[in-house]
mmCIF file of C-alpha atoms in Angstrom:
data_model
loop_
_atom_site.group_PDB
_atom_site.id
_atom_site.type_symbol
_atom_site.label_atom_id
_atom_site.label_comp_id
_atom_site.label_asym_id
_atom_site.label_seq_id
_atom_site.Cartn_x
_atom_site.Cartn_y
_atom_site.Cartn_z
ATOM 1 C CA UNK A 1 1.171 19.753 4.902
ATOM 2 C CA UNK A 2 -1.478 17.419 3.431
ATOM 3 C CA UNK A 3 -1.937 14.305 1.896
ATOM 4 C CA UNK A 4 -4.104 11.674 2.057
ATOM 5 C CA UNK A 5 -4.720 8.135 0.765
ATOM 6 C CA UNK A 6 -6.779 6.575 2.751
ATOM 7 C CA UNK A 7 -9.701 9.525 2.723
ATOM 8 C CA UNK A 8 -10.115 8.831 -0.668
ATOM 9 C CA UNK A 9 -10.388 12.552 -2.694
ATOM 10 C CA UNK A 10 -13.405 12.984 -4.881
ATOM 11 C CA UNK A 11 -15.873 10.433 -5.583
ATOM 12 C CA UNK A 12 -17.827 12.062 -8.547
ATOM 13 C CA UNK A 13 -16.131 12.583 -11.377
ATOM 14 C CA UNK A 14 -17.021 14.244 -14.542
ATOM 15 C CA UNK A 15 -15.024 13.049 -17.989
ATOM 16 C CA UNK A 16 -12.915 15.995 -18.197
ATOM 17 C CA UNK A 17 -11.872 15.855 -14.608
ATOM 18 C CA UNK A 18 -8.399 14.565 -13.238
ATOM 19 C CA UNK A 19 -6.435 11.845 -13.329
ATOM 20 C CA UNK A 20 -6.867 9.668 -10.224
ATOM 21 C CA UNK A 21 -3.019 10.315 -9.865
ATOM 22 C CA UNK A 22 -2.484 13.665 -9.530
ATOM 23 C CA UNK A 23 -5.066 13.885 -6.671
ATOM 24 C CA UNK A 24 -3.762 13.632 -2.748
ATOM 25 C CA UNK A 25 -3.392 9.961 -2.241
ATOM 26 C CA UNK A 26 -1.692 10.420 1.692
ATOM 27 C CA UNK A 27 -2.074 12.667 4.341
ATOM 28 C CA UNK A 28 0.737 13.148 6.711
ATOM 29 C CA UNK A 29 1.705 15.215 9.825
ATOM 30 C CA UNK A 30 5.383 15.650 11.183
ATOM 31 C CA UNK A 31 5.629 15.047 14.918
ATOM 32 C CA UNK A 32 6.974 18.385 16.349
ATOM 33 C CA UNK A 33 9.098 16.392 19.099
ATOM 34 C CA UNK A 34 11.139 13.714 16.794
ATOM 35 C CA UNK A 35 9.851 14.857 12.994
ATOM 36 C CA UNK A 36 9.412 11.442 11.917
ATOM 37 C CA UNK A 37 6.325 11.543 9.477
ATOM 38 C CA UNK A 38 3.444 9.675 10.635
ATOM 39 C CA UNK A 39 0.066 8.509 8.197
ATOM 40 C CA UNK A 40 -3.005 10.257 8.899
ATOM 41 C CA UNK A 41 -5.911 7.762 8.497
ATOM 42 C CA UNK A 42 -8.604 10.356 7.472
ATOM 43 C CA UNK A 43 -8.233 13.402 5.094
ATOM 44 C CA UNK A 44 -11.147 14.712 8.333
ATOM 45 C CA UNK A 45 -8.652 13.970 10.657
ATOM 46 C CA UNK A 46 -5.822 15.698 9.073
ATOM 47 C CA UNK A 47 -7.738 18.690 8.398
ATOM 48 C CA UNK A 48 -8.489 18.224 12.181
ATOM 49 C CA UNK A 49 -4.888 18.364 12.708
ATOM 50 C CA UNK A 50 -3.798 21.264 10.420
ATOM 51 C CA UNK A 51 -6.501 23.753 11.629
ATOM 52 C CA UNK A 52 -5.043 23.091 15.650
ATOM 53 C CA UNK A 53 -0.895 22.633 14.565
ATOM 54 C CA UNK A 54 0.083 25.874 15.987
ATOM 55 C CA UNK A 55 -1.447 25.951 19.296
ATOM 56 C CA UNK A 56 -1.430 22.118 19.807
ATOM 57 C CA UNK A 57 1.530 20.821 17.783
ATOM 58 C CA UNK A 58 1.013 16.855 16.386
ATOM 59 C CA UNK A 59 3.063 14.430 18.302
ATOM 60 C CA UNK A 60 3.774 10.565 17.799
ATOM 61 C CA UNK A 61 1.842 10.299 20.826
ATOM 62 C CA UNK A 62 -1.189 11.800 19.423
ATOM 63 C CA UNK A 63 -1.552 8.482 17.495
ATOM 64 C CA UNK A 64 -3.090 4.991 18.945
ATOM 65 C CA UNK A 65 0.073 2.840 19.818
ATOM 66 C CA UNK A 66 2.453 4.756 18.196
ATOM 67 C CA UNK A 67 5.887 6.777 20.132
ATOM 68 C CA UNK A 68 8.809 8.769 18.627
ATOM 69 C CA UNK A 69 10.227 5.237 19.346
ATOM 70 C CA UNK A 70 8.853 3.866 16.488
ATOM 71 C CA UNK A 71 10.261 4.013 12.791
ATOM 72 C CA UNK A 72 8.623 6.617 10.852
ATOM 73 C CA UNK A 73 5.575 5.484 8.556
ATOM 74 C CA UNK A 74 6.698 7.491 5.311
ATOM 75 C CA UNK A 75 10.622 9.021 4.584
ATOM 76 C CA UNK A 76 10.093 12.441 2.902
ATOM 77 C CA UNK A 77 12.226 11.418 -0.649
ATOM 78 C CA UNK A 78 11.186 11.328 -4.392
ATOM 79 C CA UNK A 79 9.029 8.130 -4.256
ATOM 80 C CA UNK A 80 6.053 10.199 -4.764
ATOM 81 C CA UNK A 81 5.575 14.164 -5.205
ATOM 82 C CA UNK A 82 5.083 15.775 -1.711
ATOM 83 C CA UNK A 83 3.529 19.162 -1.206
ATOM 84 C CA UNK A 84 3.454 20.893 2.409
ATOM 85 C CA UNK A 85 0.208 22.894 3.212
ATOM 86 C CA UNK A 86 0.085 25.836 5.740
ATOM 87 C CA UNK A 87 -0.961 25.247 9.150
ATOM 88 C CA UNK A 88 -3.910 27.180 10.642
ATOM 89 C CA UNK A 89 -5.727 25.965 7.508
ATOM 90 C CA UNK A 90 -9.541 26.294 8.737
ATOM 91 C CA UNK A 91 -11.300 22.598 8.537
ATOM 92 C CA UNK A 92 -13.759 22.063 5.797
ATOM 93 C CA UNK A 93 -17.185 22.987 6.536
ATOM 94 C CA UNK A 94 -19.441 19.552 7.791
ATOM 95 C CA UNK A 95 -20.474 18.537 4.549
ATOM 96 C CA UNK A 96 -18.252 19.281 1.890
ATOM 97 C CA UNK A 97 -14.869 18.244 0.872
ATOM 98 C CA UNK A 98 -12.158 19.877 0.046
ATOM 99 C CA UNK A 99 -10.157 18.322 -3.245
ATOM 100 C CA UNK A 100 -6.721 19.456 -4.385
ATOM 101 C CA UNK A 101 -5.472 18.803 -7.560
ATOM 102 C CA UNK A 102 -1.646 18.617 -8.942
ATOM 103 C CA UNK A 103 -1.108 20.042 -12.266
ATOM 104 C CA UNK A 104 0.054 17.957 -15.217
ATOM 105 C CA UNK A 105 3.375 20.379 -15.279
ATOM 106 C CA UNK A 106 3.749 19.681 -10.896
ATOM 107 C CA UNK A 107 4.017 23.602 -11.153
ATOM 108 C CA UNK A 108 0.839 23.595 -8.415
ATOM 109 C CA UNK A 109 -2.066 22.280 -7.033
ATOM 110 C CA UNK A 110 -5.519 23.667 -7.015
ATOM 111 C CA UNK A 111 -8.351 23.515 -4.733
ATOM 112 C CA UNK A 112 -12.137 23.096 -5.331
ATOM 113 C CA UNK A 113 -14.863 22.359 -2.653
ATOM 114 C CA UNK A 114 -17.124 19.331 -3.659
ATOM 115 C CA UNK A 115 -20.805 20.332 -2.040
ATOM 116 C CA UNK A 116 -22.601 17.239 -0.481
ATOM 117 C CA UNK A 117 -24.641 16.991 -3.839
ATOM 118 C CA UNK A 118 -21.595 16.988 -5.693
ATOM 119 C CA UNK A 119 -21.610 19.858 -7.322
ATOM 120 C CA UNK A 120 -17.459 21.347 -7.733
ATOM 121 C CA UNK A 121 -16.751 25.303 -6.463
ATOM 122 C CA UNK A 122 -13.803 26.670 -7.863
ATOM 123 C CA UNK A 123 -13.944 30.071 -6.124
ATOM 124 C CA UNK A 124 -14.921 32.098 -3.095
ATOM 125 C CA UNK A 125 -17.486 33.646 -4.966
ATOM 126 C CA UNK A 126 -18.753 30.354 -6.190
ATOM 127 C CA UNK A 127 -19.299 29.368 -2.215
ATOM 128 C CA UNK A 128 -20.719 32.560 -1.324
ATOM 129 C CA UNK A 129 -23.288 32.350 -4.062
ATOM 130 C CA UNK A 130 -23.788 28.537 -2.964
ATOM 131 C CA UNK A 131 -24.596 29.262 0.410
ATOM 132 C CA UNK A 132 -26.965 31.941 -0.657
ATOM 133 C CA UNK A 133 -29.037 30.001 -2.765
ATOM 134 C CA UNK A 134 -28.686 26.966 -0.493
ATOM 135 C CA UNK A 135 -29.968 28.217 3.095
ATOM 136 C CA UNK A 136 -29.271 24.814 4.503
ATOM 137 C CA UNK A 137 -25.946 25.390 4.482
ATOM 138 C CA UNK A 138 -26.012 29.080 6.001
ATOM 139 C CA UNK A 139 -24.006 28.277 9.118
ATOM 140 C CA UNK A 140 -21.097 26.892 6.806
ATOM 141 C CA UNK A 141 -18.255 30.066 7.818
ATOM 142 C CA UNK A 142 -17.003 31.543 4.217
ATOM 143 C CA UNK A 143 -13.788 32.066 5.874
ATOM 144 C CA UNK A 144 -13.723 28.398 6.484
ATOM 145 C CA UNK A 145 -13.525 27.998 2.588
ATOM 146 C CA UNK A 146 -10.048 29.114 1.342
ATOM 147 C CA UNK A 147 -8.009 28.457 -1.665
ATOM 148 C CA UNK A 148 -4.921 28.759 -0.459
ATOM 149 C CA UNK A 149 -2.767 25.687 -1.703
ATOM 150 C CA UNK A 150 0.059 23.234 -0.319
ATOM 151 C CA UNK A 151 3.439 24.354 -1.810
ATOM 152 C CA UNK A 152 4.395 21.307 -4.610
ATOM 153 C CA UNK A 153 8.038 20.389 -3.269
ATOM 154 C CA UNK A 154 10.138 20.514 -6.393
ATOM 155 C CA UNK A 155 12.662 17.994 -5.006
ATOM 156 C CA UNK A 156 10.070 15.352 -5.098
ATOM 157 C CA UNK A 157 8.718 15.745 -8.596
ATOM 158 C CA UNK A 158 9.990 13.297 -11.233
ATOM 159 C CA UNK A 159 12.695 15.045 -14.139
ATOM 160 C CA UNK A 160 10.428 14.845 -16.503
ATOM 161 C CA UNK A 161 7.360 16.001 -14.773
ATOM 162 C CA UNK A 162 5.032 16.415 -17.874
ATOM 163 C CA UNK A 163 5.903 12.587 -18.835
ATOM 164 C CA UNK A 164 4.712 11.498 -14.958
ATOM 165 C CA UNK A 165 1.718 10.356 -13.155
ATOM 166 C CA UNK A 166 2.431 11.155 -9.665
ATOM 167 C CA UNK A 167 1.065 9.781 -6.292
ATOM 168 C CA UNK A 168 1.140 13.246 -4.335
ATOM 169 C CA UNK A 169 1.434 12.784 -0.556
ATOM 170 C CA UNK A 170 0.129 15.873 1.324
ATOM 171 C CA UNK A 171 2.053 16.714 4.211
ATOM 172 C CA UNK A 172 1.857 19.408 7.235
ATOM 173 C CA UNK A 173 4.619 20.991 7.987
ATOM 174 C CA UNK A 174 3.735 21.056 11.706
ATOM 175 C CA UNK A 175 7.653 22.134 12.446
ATOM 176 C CA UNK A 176 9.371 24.457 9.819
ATOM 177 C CA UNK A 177 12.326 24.801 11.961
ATOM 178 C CA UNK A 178 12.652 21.356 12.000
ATOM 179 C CA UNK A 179 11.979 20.650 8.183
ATOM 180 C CA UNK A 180 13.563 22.250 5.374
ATOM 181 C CA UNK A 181 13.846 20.635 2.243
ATOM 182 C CA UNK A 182 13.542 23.942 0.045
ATOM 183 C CA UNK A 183 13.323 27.388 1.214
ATOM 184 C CA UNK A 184 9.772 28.542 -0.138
ATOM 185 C CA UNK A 185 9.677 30.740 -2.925
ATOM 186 C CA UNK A 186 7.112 32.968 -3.022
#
């Protein structure tokens, strides 16, 4: 359901952190009326998207100058690793940012919440405790802060997916009945 490229994932980055490949490089939305995929220019904006899908499906139209008319702007194949997130995802709280993460071994993703100083929360917990030290931020919903993560679609993954460095496109799956490339195990 997610992916971005153009909203850039992390900026600080400690030594030991990832791989500028394995993070979401494209976020994409199916349009619920022709299910061509279409680019989302902001990883906001998709997030936008995602936490509205199921009472205000994303359509072509929904796009500046763009109709189910036109070709679609990425074909779901194995030119890069796609994962589908869940719609109804909450957006991430105003200033923070949500990063996912692909595994080396494309067997998932994981999630981590960047606060605006930078500093990287890997749990609920860690949240909770960082809005309770950090009053500023005591409006920030905990419920807007989950850790649930897009589904790595195996089809897309290279054979040898320890060998790879893949360029993961986050998609949402704004239409299940309308795409289907693997049942989700689960």
């Amino acid at each position: 359901m997610e992916e971005e490229e153009l909203g850039n994932a992390v900026t600080p980055r400690a030594k030991k952190d990832v791989a500028p490949g394995r993070v979401v490089d494209t976020y994409a939305a199916q349009c619920d009326t022709c299910h061509k995929w279409r680019v989302i220019d902001s990883q906001e904006e998709y997030e936008d998207i995602r936490s509205r899908v199921l009472e205000d499906p994303f359509t072509c139209d929904k796009k500046k100058q763009v109709s189910c008319e036109d070709p679609a702007d990425l074909d779901y194949d194995s030119s890069r690793t796609w994962v589908i997130d869940k719609p109804g995802i909450p957006k991430t709280p105003k200033g923070f940012k949500r990063s996912l993460v692909l595994r080396k071994d494309y067997s998932k993703m994981d999630t981590y919440y960047i606060t605006p100083a930078g500093k990287k929360l890997r749990s609920r917990n860690e949240v909770a405790s960082f809005i309770e030290t950090n009053p500023e931020f005591k409006d920030a919903p905990l419920r807007d802060f989950t850790f649930t993560v897009p589904k790595v679609m195996e089809d897309t993954c290279p054979p040898d997916a320890k060998l790879a460095s893949p360029a993961v496109t986050t998609t949402d799956d704004v239409s299940e009945k309308s795409f289907k490339p693997n049942p989700f195990k689960g």
